[in-house]
PDB file of C-alpha atoms in Angstrom:
ATOM      1  CA  MET A   1     175.523 -31.916 101.819  1.00  0.00           C
ATOM      2  CA  GLY A   2     176.290 -34.642 104.389  1.00  0.00           C
ATOM      3  CA  PHE A   3     174.772 -38.012 104.924  1.00  0.00           C
ATOM      4  CA  SER A   4     172.848 -38.645 108.097  1.00  0.00           C
ATOM      5  CA  ARG A   5     171.791 -42.274 107.751  1.00  0.00           C
ATOM      6  CA  TYR A   6     174.806 -44.547 107.864  1.00  0.00           C
ATOM      7  CA  VAL A   7     175.192 -48.238 107.353  1.00  0.00           C
ATOM      8  CA  GLU A   8     176.325 -49.214 110.833  1.00  0.00           C
ATOM      9  CA  VAL A   9     175.778 -51.894 113.386  1.00  0.00           C
ATOM     10  CA  GLY A  10     172.435 -51.184 114.950  1.00  0.00           C
ATOM     11  CA  ARG A  11     170.866 -49.301 112.024  1.00  0.00           C
ATOM     12  CA  VAL A  12     167.206 -50.215 111.609  1.00  0.00           C
ATOM     13  CA  VAL A  13     166.385 -50.906 107.985  1.00  0.00           C
ATOM     14  CA  LEU A  14     163.270 -51.570 105.951  1.00  0.00           C
ATOM     15  CA  ILE A  15     163.489 -54.474 103.522  1.00  0.00           C
ATOM     16  CA  ASN A  16     162.255 -53.454 100.079  1.00  0.00           C
ATOM     17  CA  TYR A  17     162.549 -56.594  98.039  1.00  0.00           C
ATOM     18  CA  GLY A  18     162.433 -60.301  98.503  1.00  0.00           C
ATOM     19  CA  PRO A  19     160.307 -62.627 100.603  1.00  0.00           C
ATOM     20  CA  GLU A  20     160.608 -60.368 103.650  1.00  0.00           C
ATOM     21  CA  ALA A  21     159.672 -57.205 101.774  1.00  0.00           C
ATOM     22  CA  GLY A  22     158.018 -54.576 103.923  1.00  0.00           C
ATOM     23  CA  LYS A  23     159.497 -55.742 107.224  1.00  0.00           C
ATOM     24  CA  LEU A  24     161.926 -54.033 109.555  1.00  0.00           C
ATOM     25  CA  ALA A  25     165.302 -55.465 110.519  1.00  0.00           C
ATOM     26  CA  THR A  26     168.551 -54.366 112.168  1.00  0.00           C
ATOM     27  CA  ILE A  27     172.062 -54.435 110.761  1.00  0.00           C
ATOM     28  CA  ILE A  28     174.150 -56.605 113.023  1.00  0.00           C
ATOM     29  CA  ASP A  29     177.330 -56.947 111.025  1.00  0.00           C
ATOM     30  CA  ILE A  30     178.794 -55.786 107.761  1.00  0.00           C
ATOM     31  CA  VAL A  31     179.976 -58.427 105.360  1.00  0.00           C
ATOM     32  CA  ASP A  32     181.527 -56.312 102.635  1.00  0.00           C
ATOM     33  CA  GLN A  33     180.872 -53.406 100.327  1.00  0.00           C
ATOM     34  CA  ASN A  34     177.646 -54.875  99.013  1.00  0.00           C
ATOM     35  CA  LYS A  35     176.011 -56.849 101.773  1.00  0.00           C
ATOM     36  CA  CYS A  36     175.408 -56.970 105.474  1.00  0.00           C
ATOM     37  CA  LEU A  37     174.080 -59.323 108.083  1.00  0.00           C
ATOM     38  CA  ILE A  38     170.639 -58.468 109.431  1.00  0.00           C
ATOM     39  CA  ASP A  39     168.352 -59.818 112.108  1.00  0.00           C
ATOM     40  CA  GLY A  40     164.737 -58.926 112.860  1.00  0.00           C
ATOM     41  CA  PRO A  41     164.890 -59.660 115.749  1.00  0.00           C
ATOM     42  CA  GLU A  42     162.857 -62.603 114.579  1.00  0.00           C
ATOM     43  CA  ASP A  43     160.421 -62.507 117.499  1.00  0.00           C
ATOM     44  CA  ILE A  44     159.470 -58.911 116.840  1.00  0.00           C
ATOM     45  CA  THR A  45     159.581 -58.430 113.080  1.00  0.00           C
ATOM     46  CA  GLY A  46     159.668 -61.980 111.719  1.00  0.00           C
ATOM     47  CA  VAL A  47     162.940 -61.496 109.853  1.00  0.00           C
ATOM     48  CA  SER A  48     165.418 -64.245 110.578  1.00  0.00           C
ATOM     49  CA  ARG A  49     169.149 -63.709 110.672  1.00  0.00           C
ATOM     50  CA  GLN A  50     170.463 -63.479 107.128  1.00  0.00           C
ATOM     51  CA  VAL A  51     172.862 -61.793 104.753  1.00  0.00           C
ATOM     52  CA  ILE A  52     171.193 -59.251 102.522  1.00  0.00           C
ATOM     53  CA  PRO A  53     172.576 -56.886  99.888  1.00  0.00           C
ATOM     54  CA  TYR A  54     172.216 -53.147 100.449  1.00  0.00           C
ATOM     55  CA  LYS A  55     170.271 -52.908  97.228  1.00  0.00           C
ATOM     56  CA  ARG A  56     167.376 -54.655  98.921  1.00  0.00           C
ATOM     57  CA  ILE A  57     167.149 -52.471 101.999  1.00  0.00           C
ATOM     58  CA  ALA A  58     166.375 -48.883 102.834  1.00  0.00           C
ATOM     59  CA  LEU A  59     167.994 -47.197 105.825  1.00  0.00           C
ATOM     60  CA  THR A  60     165.726 -45.557 108.378  1.00  0.00           C
ATOM     61  CA  ASP A  61     166.522 -42.831 110.884  1.00  0.00           C
ATOM     62  CA  LEU A  62     166.324 -45.231 113.797  1.00  0.00           C
ATOM     63  CA  THR A  63     169.268 -46.990 115.429  1.00  0.00           C
ATOM     64  CA  VAL A  64     169.678 -49.401 118.286  1.00  0.00           C
ATOM     65  CA  LYS A  65     172.626 -49.582 120.650  1.00  0.00           C
ATOM     66  CA  ILE A  66     174.138 -52.994 120.135  1.00  0.00           C
ATOM     67  CA  SER A  67     177.583 -54.376 119.650  1.00  0.00           C
ATOM     68  CA  ARG A  68     178.660 -56.163 116.494  1.00  0.00           C
ATOM     69  CA  ASN A  69     177.022 -59.571 115.988  1.00  0.00           C
ATOM     70  CA  ALA A  70     174.753 -59.231 118.971  1.00  0.00           C
ATOM     71  CA  ARG A  71     172.668 -62.209 119.931  1.00  0.00           C
ATOM     72  CA  SER A  72     168.976 -62.155 119.143  1.00  0.00           C
ATOM     73  CA  LYS A  73     168.132 -61.956 122.837  1.00  0.00           C
ATOM     74  CA  THR A  74     170.317 -58.875 123.322  1.00  0.00           C
ATOM     75  CA  LEU A  75     168.906 -57.350 120.173  1.00  0.00           C
ATOM     76  CA  LYS A  76     165.358 -57.905 121.390  1.00  0.00           C
ATOM     77  CA  LYS A  77     166.159 -56.190 124.656  1.00  0.00           C
ATOM     78  CA  ALA A  78     167.775 -53.277 122.860  1.00  0.00           C
ATOM     79  CA  TRP A  79     164.708 -52.905 120.647  1.00  0.00           C
ATOM     80  CA  ALA A  80     162.434 -52.775 123.657  1.00  0.00           C
ATOM     81  CA  GLU A  81     164.664 -50.195 125.345  1.00  0.00           C
ATOM     82  CA  ALA A  82     164.804 -47.958 122.326  1.00  0.00           C
ATOM     83  CA  GLU A  83     161.053 -48.389 121.723  1.00  0.00           C
ATOM     84  CA  ILE A  84     161.715 -48.831 118.030  1.00  0.00           C
ATOM     85  CA  GLU A  85     158.288 -50.239 117.231  1.00  0.00           C
ATOM     86  CA  SER A  86     156.354 -47.272 118.570  1.00  0.00           C
ATOM     87  CA  LYS A  87     158.872 -44.788 117.132  1.00  0.00           C
ATOM     88  CA  TRP A  88     158.567 -46.402 113.727  1.00  0.00           C
ATOM     89  CA  GLU A  89     154.762 -46.331 113.747  1.00  0.00           C
ATOM     90  CA  LYS A  90     154.900 -42.578 114.437  1.00  0.00           C
ATOM     91  CA  THR A  91     157.057 -41.765 111.418  1.00  0.00           C
ATOM     92  CA  SER A  92     155.261 -40.484 108.354  1.00  0.00           C
ATOM     93  CA  TRP A  93     157.109 -43.105 106.304  1.00  0.00           C
ATOM     94  CA  ALA A  94     155.378 -45.866 108.228  1.00  0.00           C
ATOM     95  CA  LYS A  95     152.069 -44.051 108.074  1.00  0.00           C
ATOM     96  CA  LYS A  96     152.313 -43.682 104.315  1.00  0.00           C
ATOM     97  CA  LEU A  97     153.067 -47.364 103.912  1.00  0.00           C
ATOM     98  CA  ALA A  98     150.084 -48.221 106.096  1.00  0.00           C
ATOM     99  CA  SER A  99     147.705 -45.990 104.160  1.00  0.00           C
ATOM    100  CA  LYS A 100     148.925 -47.411 100.835  1.00  0.00           C
ATOM    101  CA  LYS A 101     148.235 -50.881 102.116  1.00  0.00           C
ATOM    102  CA  LYS A 102     144.814 -49.849 103.332  1.00  0.00           C
ATOM    103  CA  ARG A 103     143.951 -48.336  99.961  1.00  0.00           C
ATOM    104  CA  ALA A 104     145.006 -51.466  98.142  1.00  0.00           C
ATOM    105  CA  ASN A 105     142.700 -53.546 100.306  1.00  0.00           C
ATOM    106  CA  LEU A 106     139.583 -51.419  99.991  1.00  0.00           C
ATOM    107  CA  SER A 107     136.497 -53.244  98.843  1.00  0.00           C
ATOM    108  CA  ASP A 108     134.212 -51.814  96.165  1.00  0.00           C
ATOM    109  CA  PHE A 109     131.816 -50.539  98.840  1.00  0.00           C
ATOM    110  CA  ASP A 110     134.715 -48.934 100.712  1.00  0.00           C
ATOM    111  CA  ARG A 111     135.807 -47.145  97.569  1.00  0.00           C
ATOM    112  CA  PHE A 112     132.281 -45.811  97.175  1.00  0.00           C
ATOM    113  CA  LYS A 113     132.323 -44.515 100.754  1.00  0.00           C
ATOM    114  CA  VAL A 114     135.671 -42.819 100.123  1.00  0.00           C
ATOM    115  CA  MET A 115     134.229 -41.146  97.036  1.00  0.00           C
ATOM    116  CA  VAL A 116     131.256 -39.841  99.000  1.00  0.00           C
ATOM    117  CA  ALA A 117     133.532 -38.570 101.772  1.00  0.00           C
ATOM    118  CA  LYS A 118     135.756 -36.777  99.252  1.00  0.00           C
ATOM    119  CA  LYS A 119     132.728 -35.094  97.715  1.00  0.00           C
ATOM    120  CA  GLN A 120     131.474 -33.963 101.119  1.00  0.00           C
ATOM    121  CA  LYS A 121     134.894 -32.604 102.007  1.00  0.00           C
ATOM    122  CA  SER A 122     135.264 -30.636  98.792  1.00  0.00           C
ATOM    123  CA  ALA A 123     131.736 -29.299  99.204  1.00  0.00           C
ATOM    124  CA  ILE A 124     132.625 -27.904 102.602  1.00  0.00           C
ATOM    125  CA  ILE A 125     135.820 -26.374 101.232  1.00  0.00           C
ATOM    126  CA  ALA A 126     134.077 -24.865  98.219  1.00  0.00           C
ATOM    127  CA  LYS A 127     131.452 -23.333 100.467  1.00  0.00           C
ATOM    128  CA  LYS A 128     134.103 -21.795 102.665  1.00  0.00           C
ATOM    129  CA  MET A 129     136.041 -20.495  99.660  1.00  0.00           C
ATOM    130  CA  LYS A 130     132.924 -18.822  98.383  1.00  0.00           C
ATOM    131  CA  GLN A 131     132.503 -17.137 101.741  1.00  0.00           C
ATOM    132  CA  LEU A 132     136.044 -15.816 101.675  1.00  0.00           C
ATOM    133  CA  ALA A 133     135.880 -14.618  98.090  1.00  0.00           C
TER     134      ALA A 133
ATOM    135  CA  MET B   1     158.505-121.672  73.109  1.00  0.00           C
ATOM    136  CA  ALA B   2     156.721-118.595  74.265  1.00  0.00           C
ATOM    137  CA  GLY B   3     157.236-118.332  77.986  1.00  0.00           C
ATOM    138  CA  ALA B   4     157.562-121.201  80.385  1.00  0.00           C
ATOM    139  CA  ARG B   5     154.262-122.669  81.363  1.00  0.00           C
ATOM    140  CA  VAL B   6     153.401-123.840  84.812  1.00  0.00           C
ATOM    141  CA  LEU B   7     151.483-127.068  85.269  1.00  0.00           C
ATOM    142  CA  GLY B   8     148.143-126.916  86.910  1.00  0.00           C
ATOM    143  CA  THR B   9     147.353-123.501  85.582  1.00  0.00           C
ATOM    144  CA  ALA B  10     144.747-124.321  82.921  1.00  0.00           C
ATOM    145  CA  GLY B  11     141.362-122.639  83.121  1.00  0.00           C
ATOM    146  CA  PRO B  12     140.498-118.953  83.363  1.00  0.00           C
ATOM    147  CA  LYS B  13     140.697-118.449  87.100  1.00  0.00           C
ATOM    148  CA  LYS B  14     143.723-120.619  87.731  1.00  0.00           C
ATOM    149  CA  ALA B  15     145.602-119.047  84.824  1.00  0.00           C
ATOM    150  CA  LYS B  16     145.055-115.548  86.160  1.00  0.00           C
ATOM    151  CA  LYS B  17     146.162-116.562  89.628  1.00  0.00           C
ATOM    152  CA  ALA B  18     149.226-118.342  88.255  1.00  0.00           C
ATOM    153  CA  ALA B  19     150.212-115.408  86.116  1.00  0.00           C
ATOM    154  CA  ALA B  20     149.962-113.075  89.065  1.00  0.00           C
ATOM    155  CA  THR B  21     152.105-115.189  91.380  1.00  0.00           C
ATOM    156  CA  THR B  22     154.759-116.596  89.024  1.00  0.00           C
ATOM    157  CA  GLY B  23     154.929-113.790  86.478  1.00  0.00           C
ATOM    158  CA  LYS B  24     154.962-116.252  83.586  1.00  0.00           C
ATOM    159  CA  SER B  25     152.572-116.211  80.668  1.00  0.00           C
ATOM    160  CA  PRO B  26     149.233-117.882  81.457  1.00  0.00           C
ATOM    161  CA  ARG B  27     148.370-121.274  80.014  1.00  0.00           C
ATOM    162  CA  PHE B  28     144.808-120.330  79.216  1.00  0.00           C
ATOM    163  CA  TYR B  29     143.520-117.526  77.073  1.00  0.00           C
ATOM    164  CA  PRO B  30     139.764-117.028  76.715  1.00  0.00           C
ATOM    165  CA  ALA B  31     138.405-117.735  73.232  1.00  0.00           C
ATOM    166  CA  ASP B  32     136.409-114.501  72.972  1.00  0.00           C
ATOM    167  CA  ASP B  33     137.619-110.978  73.560  1.00  0.00           C
ATOM    168  CA  VAL B  34     136.761-109.526  76.917  1.00  0.00           C
ATOM    169  CA  LYS B  35     133.198-108.312  76.957  1.00  0.00           C
ATOM    170  CA  ARG B  36     132.849-104.644  77.669  1.00  0.00           C
ATOM    171  CA  PRO B  37     129.785-103.349  79.453  1.00  0.00           C
ATOM    172  CA  LEU B  38     127.287-101.466  77.264  1.00  0.00           C
ATOM    173  CA  PRO B  39     127.402 -97.676  77.621  1.00  0.00           C
ATOM    174  CA  SER B  40     124.905 -96.498  80.186  1.00  0.00           C
ATOM    175  CA  ARG B  41     122.141 -94.122  79.120  1.00  0.00           C
ATOM    176  CA  LYS B  42     121.698 -92.685  82.564  1.00  0.00           C
ATOM    177  CA  SER B  43     122.593 -89.025  82.781  1.00  0.00           C
ATOM    178  CA  ASN B  44     123.781 -87.809  86.118  1.00  0.00           C
ATOM    179  CA  LYS B  45     122.735 -84.244  86.773  1.00  0.00           C
ATOM    180  CA  ASN B  46     124.772 -82.600  89.475  1.00  0.00           C
ATOM    181  CA  ALA B  47     124.182 -79.216  91.031  1.00  0.00           C
ATOM    182  CA  PRO B  48     125.731 -76.492  88.881  1.00  0.00           C
ATOM    183  CA  TYR B  49     129.047 -75.126  89.990  1.00  0.00           C
ATOM    184  CA  ILE B  50     128.743 -71.607  91.356  1.00  0.00           C
ATOM    185  CA  ARG B  51     131.829 -69.670  92.334  1.00  0.00           C
ATOM    186  CA  PRO B  52     132.161 -69.758  96.139  1.00  0.00           C
ATOM    187  CA  SER B  53     132.358 -65.962  96.210  1.00  0.00           C
ATOM    188  CA  ILE B  54     128.749 -65.768  94.984  1.00  0.00           C
ATOM    189  CA  THR B  55     126.321 -66.490  97.835  1.00  0.00           C
ATOM    190  CA  PRO B  56     122.777 -65.301  98.526  1.00  0.00           C
ATOM    191  CA  GLY B  57     123.090 -61.705  99.632  1.00  0.00           C
ATOM    192  CA  THR B  58     126.324 -60.880  97.830  1.00  0.00           C
ATOM    193  CA  VAL B  59     126.415 -57.590  95.963  1.00  0.00           C
ATOM    194  CA  LEU B  60     127.370 -58.319  92.355  1.00  0.00           C
ATOM    195  CA  ILE B  61     128.568 -55.979  89.617  1.00  0.00           C
ATOM    196  CA  LEU B  62     127.004 -56.786  86.259  1.00  0.00           C
ATOM    197  CA  LEU B  63     129.520 -56.538  83.471  1.00  0.00           C
ATOM    198  CA  ALA B  64     127.457 -57.112  80.358  1.00  0.00           C
ATOM    199  CA  GLY B  65     123.963 -56.867  79.052  1.00  0.00           C
ATOM    200  CA  ARG B  66     121.313 -54.225  79.434  1.00  0.00           C
ATOM    201  CA  PHE B  67     122.248 -53.461  83.036  1.00  0.00           C
ATOM    202  CA  ARG B  68     126.014 -53.428  82.709  1.00  0.00           C
ATOM    203  CA  GLY B  69     127.713 -51.508  85.465  1.00  0.00           C
ATOM    204  CA  LYS B  70     124.841 -51.889  87.886  1.00  0.00           C
ATOM    205  CA  ARG B  71     125.378 -53.173  91.377  1.00  0.00           C
ATOM    206  CA  VAL B  72     122.848 -55.789  92.209  1.00  0.00           C
ATOM    207  CA  VAL B  73     121.908 -58.231  94.984  1.00  0.00           C
ATOM    208  CA  CYS B  74     122.236 -61.975  94.434  1.00  0.00           C
ATOM    209  CA  LEU B  75     119.252 -63.971  95.679  1.00  0.00           C
ATOM    210  CA  LYS B  76     120.010 -67.543  94.819  1.00  0.00           C
ATOM    211  CA  ALA B  77     121.549 -69.879  92.290  1.00  0.00           C
ATOM    212  CA  LEU B  78     119.055 -71.530  89.931  1.00  0.00           C
ATOM    213  CA  GLU B  79     119.219 -75.088  88.668  1.00  0.00           C
ATOM    214  CA  SER B  80     120.329 -74.003  85.227  1.00  0.00           C
ATOM    215  CA  GLY B  81     123.471 -72.475  86.734  1.00  0.00           C
ATOM    216  CA  LEU B  82     122.263 -68.900  86.355  1.00  0.00           C
ATOM    217  CA  ILE B  83     122.065 -66.562  89.294  1.00  0.00           C
ATOM    218  CA  LEU B  84     118.760 -65.007  90.355  1.00  0.00           C
ATOM    219  CA  VAL B  85     119.302 -61.351  91.013  1.00  0.00           C
ATOM    220  CA  THR B  86     117.335 -58.234  91.903  1.00  0.00           C
ATOM    221  CA  GLY B  87     118.202 -54.499  91.963  1.00  0.00           C
ATOM    222  CA  PRO B  88     116.198 -53.961  94.130  1.00  0.00           C
ATOM    223  CA  TYR B  89     113.995 -52.488  91.439  1.00  0.00           C
ATOM    224  CA  LYS B  90     113.234 -49.281  93.319  1.00  0.00           C
ATOM    225  CA  VAL B  91     116.921 -48.594  93.860  1.00  0.00           C
ATOM    226  CA  ASN B  92     118.466 -49.156  90.471  1.00  0.00           C
ATOM    227  CA  GLY B  93     115.815 -50.415  88.068  1.00  0.00           C
ATOM    228  CA  VAL B  94     117.010 -53.995  87.857  1.00  0.00           C
ATOM    229  CA  PRO B  95     114.061 -56.400  88.215  1.00  0.00           C
ATOM    230  CA  LEU B  96     114.084 -60.053  89.246  1.00  0.00           C
ATOM    231  CA  ARG B  97     116.424 -61.359  86.628  1.00  0.00           C
ATOM    232  CA  ARG B  98     118.732 -64.199  85.781  1.00  0.00           C
ATOM    233  CA  VAL B  99     122.381 -63.489  85.079  1.00  0.00           C
ATOM    234  CA  ASN B 100     125.290 -65.670  84.136  1.00  0.00           C
ATOM    235  CA  GLN B 101     128.019 -65.761  86.735  1.00  0.00           C
ATOM    236  CA  ALA B 102     130.640 -65.392  84.026  1.00  0.00           C
ATOM    237  CA  TYR B 103     129.508 -61.825  83.430  1.00  0.00           C
ATOM    238  CA  VAL B 104     129.567 -60.800  87.037  1.00  0.00           C
ATOM    239  CA  ILE B 105     132.076 -59.562  89.585  1.00  0.00           C
ATOM    240  CA  ALA B 106     131.280 -60.700  93.098  1.00  0.00           C
ATOM    241  CA  THR B 107     132.105 -58.066  95.695  1.00  0.00           C
ATOM    242  CA  SER B 108     132.834 -58.816  99.315  1.00  0.00           C
ATOM    243  CA  THR B 109     129.774 -56.842 100.466  1.00  0.00           C
ATOM    244  CA  LYS B 110     126.984 -59.038 101.788  1.00  0.00           C
ATOM    245  CA  ILE B 111     123.374 -58.191 102.574  1.00  0.00           C
ATOM    246  CA  ASP B 112     121.013 -60.243 104.689  1.00  0.00           C
ATOM    247  CA  VAL B 113     118.407 -61.610 102.271  1.00  0.00           C
ATOM    248  CA  SER B 114     117.018 -64.310 104.525  1.00  0.00           C
ATOM    249  CA  GLY B 115     113.772 -62.360 104.735  1.00  0.00           C
ATOM    250  CA  ALA B 116     113.124 -62.622 101.004  1.00  0.00           C
ATOM    251  CA  ASP B 117     111.084 -65.631  99.899  1.00  0.00           C
ATOM    252  CA  VAL B 118     112.472 -66.767  96.546  1.00  0.00           C
ATOM    253  CA  ALA B 119     111.772 -70.479  96.839  1.00  0.00           C
ATOM    254  CA  SER B 120     108.950 -70.274  94.294  1.00  0.00           C
ATOM    255  CA  ILE B 121     111.093 -68.600  91.638  1.00  0.00           C
ATOM    256  CA  ASP B 122     112.997 -70.941  89.372  1.00  0.00           C
ATOM    257  CA  ASP B 123     113.979 -71.234  85.716  1.00  0.00           C
ATOM    258  CA  SER B 124     110.426 -71.992  84.537  1.00  0.00           C
ATOM    259  CA  TYR B 125     109.317 -68.640  85.997  1.00  0.00           C
ATOM    260  CA  PHE B 126     111.346 -66.960  83.293  1.00  0.00           C
ATOM    261  CA  ALA B 127     110.292 -69.176  80.393  1.00  0.00           C
ATOM    262  CA  ARG B 128     109.002 -67.278  77.376  1.00  0.00           C
ATOM    263  CA  SER B 129     105.241 -67.368  76.964  1.00  0.00           C
ATOM    264  CA  GLU B 130     103.693 -68.225  73.550  1.00  0.00           C
ATOM    265  CA  SER B 131     102.741 -64.950  71.832  1.00  0.00           C
ATOM    266  CA  ALA B 132      99.010 -64.865  71.164  1.00  0.00           C
ATOM    267  CA  ASP B 133      99.181 -63.145  67.755  1.00  0.00           C
ATOM    268  CA  ALA B 134     100.612 -65.270  64.961  1.00  0.00           C
ATOM    269  CA  GLU B 135     103.146 -63.388  62.897  1.00  0.00           C
ATOM    270  CA  GLY B 136     101.833 -63.261  59.370  1.00  0.00           C
ATOM    271  CA  GLU B 137     103.555 -61.958  56.282  1.00  0.00           C
ATOM    272  CA  GLU B 138     101.932 -58.576  56.852  1.00  0.00           C
ATOM    273  CA  GLU B 139     103.715 -57.960  60.034  1.00  0.00           C
ATOM    274  CA  PHE B 140     106.990 -59.073  58.538  1.00  0.00           C
ATOM    275  CA  PHE B 141     106.796 -56.550  55.712  1.00  0.00           C
ATOM    276  CA  ALA B 142     105.414 -53.779  57.893  1.00  0.00           C
ATOM    277  CA  GLY B 143     108.778 -53.402  59.586  1.00  0.00           C
ATOM    278  CA  ASP B 144     109.721 -53.920  63.194  1.00  0.00           C
ATOM    279  CA  ALA B 145     107.997 -51.443  65.419  1.00  0.00           C
ATOM    280  CA  ALA B 146     109.336 -52.062  68.889  1.00  0.00           C
ATOM    281  CA  LYS B 147     106.574 -53.655  70.859  1.00  0.00           C
ATOM    282  CA  PRO B 148     106.615 -52.300  74.421  1.00  0.00           C
ATOM    283  CA  ALA B 149     107.453 -55.001  76.918  1.00  0.00           C
ATOM    284  CA  VAL B 150     104.449 -55.915  78.943  1.00  0.00           C
ATOM    285  CA  VAL B 151     105.338 -56.846  82.503  1.00  0.00           C
ATOM    286  CA  SER B 152     102.852 -59.252  83.990  1.00  0.00           C
ATOM    287  CA  ASP B 153     101.167 -58.330  87.226  1.00  0.00           C
ATOM    288  CA  GLN B 154     102.495 -61.467  88.805  1.00  0.00           C
ATOM    289  CA  ARG B 155     106.047 -60.321  88.173  1.00  0.00           C
ATOM    290  CA  LYS B 156     105.322 -56.928  89.639  1.00  0.00           C
ATOM    291  CA  ALA B 157     103.797 -58.475  92.728  1.00  0.00           C
ATOM    292  CA  ASP B 158     106.706 -60.859  93.198  1.00  0.00           C
ATOM    293  CA  GLN B 159     109.155 -58.019  92.706  1.00  0.00           C
ATOM    294  CA  LYS B 160     107.474 -55.952  95.389  1.00  0.00           C
ATOM    295  CA  LYS B 161     107.357 -58.826  97.826  1.00  0.00           C
ATOM    296  CA  VAL B 162     110.995 -59.805  97.399  1.00  0.00           C
ATOM    297  CA  ASP B 163     112.287 -56.250  97.407  1.00  0.00           C
ATOM    298  CA  ALA B 164     110.414 -55.292 100.559  1.00  0.00           C
ATOM    299  CA  ALA B 165     112.449 -57.704 102.639  1.00  0.00           C
ATOM    300  CA  ILE B 166     115.721 -56.712 100.985  1.00  0.00           C
ATOM    301  CA  LEU B 167     115.160 -52.986 101.285  1.00  0.00           C
ATOM    302  CA  LYS B 168     114.823 -53.357 105.017  1.00  0.00           C
ATOM    303  CA  ALA B 169     118.309 -54.827 105.176  1.00  0.00           C
ATOM    304  CA  VAL B 170     119.651 -52.244 102.728  1.00  0.00           C
ATOM    305  CA  ASP B 171     118.329 -49.329 104.741  1.00  0.00           C
ATOM    306  CA  ALA B 172     119.994 -50.686 107.850  1.00  0.00           C
ATOM    307  CA  THR B 173     123.494 -50.061 106.476  1.00  0.00           C
ATOM    308  CA  PRO B 174     124.414 -46.431 105.847  1.00  0.00           C
ATOM    309  CA  LEU B 175     125.271 -45.488 102.256  1.00  0.00           C
ATOM    310  CA  LEU B 176     124.394 -48.958 100.979  1.00  0.00           C
ATOM    311  CA  LYS B 177     121.353 -47.693  99.104  1.00  0.00           C
ATOM    312  CA  GLY B 178     123.393 -45.046  97.318  1.00  0.00           C
ATOM    313  CA  TYR B 179     126.015 -47.674  96.591  1.00  0.00           C
ATOM    314  CA  LEU B 180     123.477 -49.928  94.895  1.00  0.00           C
ATOM    315  CA  ALA B 181     122.059 -47.015  92.955  1.00  0.00           C
ATOM    316  CA  ALA B 182     125.473 -45.981  91.653  1.00  0.00           C
ATOM    317  CA  LYS B 183     127.036 -47.581  88.612  1.00  0.00           C
ATOM    318  CA  PHE B 184     130.457 -49.137  88.561  1.00  0.00           C
ATOM    319  CA  SER B 185     133.018 -47.852  86.102  1.00  0.00           C
ATOM    320  CA  LEU B 186     136.767 -47.798  85.683  1.00  0.00           C
ATOM    321  CA  SER B 187     138.600 -44.518  85.759  1.00  0.00           C
ATOM    322  CA  LYS B 188     142.136 -43.738  84.753  1.00  0.00           C
ATOM    323  CA  ASN B 189     144.801 -45.531  86.819  1.00  0.00           C
ATOM    324  CA  ASP B 190     142.311 -48.191  87.912  1.00  0.00           C
ATOM    325  CA  LYS B 191     143.833 -51.606  87.477  1.00  0.00           C
ATOM    326  CA  PRO B 192     141.069 -54.207  87.814  1.00  0.00           C
ATOM    327  CA  HIS B 193     143.519 -57.058  88.281  1.00  0.00           C
ATOM    328  CA  ASN B 194     144.947 -55.227  91.291  1.00  0.00           C
ATOM    329  CA  MET B 195     141.651 -54.070  92.739  1.00  0.00           C
ATOM    330  CA  LYS B 196     139.969 -55.868  95.569  1.00  0.00           C
ATOM    331  CA  PHE B 197     136.238 -56.147  95.237  1.00  0.00           C
TER     332      PHE B 197
END
């Protein structure tokens, strides 16, 4: 049982808690056992350079090739090269977050339409099951 | 001596001016107490406050009363502060009716009701008419047999007219008719304070 996601310079993380909750950032430097320095880069994700404890972040599978304490400009370039944004959108983690957000923002009419769609779907499935039985 | 007095400050106007500039006590105090104006008997009637989320055409969810749970179309706000609402009648059985905005959830769904002419309908439209038969002691002791509500022809005609325009708009959007016909209810895990309407 080994670990695959390491806290390292260049690790892309998702912030779980705090004012920037839900945004991506990159670890630029490690402060100590409990906290690290992160940066958005600010132009791409909106997270400014700051120290954040590990308890507030979740490591993702994605990494960027940067050196310790890279400047925001270098970081931005590295993000573009590694195509982090598109890679992140493709992960099922990101998709789940997006669908949760969508569900939370459904209007009453939207919820009705979802209910109708669910009923239609289960009707099709039930019909097929009856055929197979 | 109570406060230094400045010469040339006698008289009501001069005393006030002197007090303001020098900060010393005035040399003149009026003999009578200051006259207060009599309370006005004018009553200012402003337009009633209606929540900004409730506009003509908004779909509302009724929370209380005979039609609780029904989804209904808002037509306009009346002078009394109540909201004029209709089912439409053919869709969910709610007639032209007044509801209190406190017992209503406004959804974000809007329907175009510009075609409906509701200018003639106001609070007096819904005033109770004097019952022709006088209730004597006989009736009181006979027990309350529920008298069937008689809907006037005028109401039926108005209902038809108003609903015709609204139904056109309702039919334009898919599933909207079924939505208005369905009732709203909470199921398990629904948290109304977290739900967006």
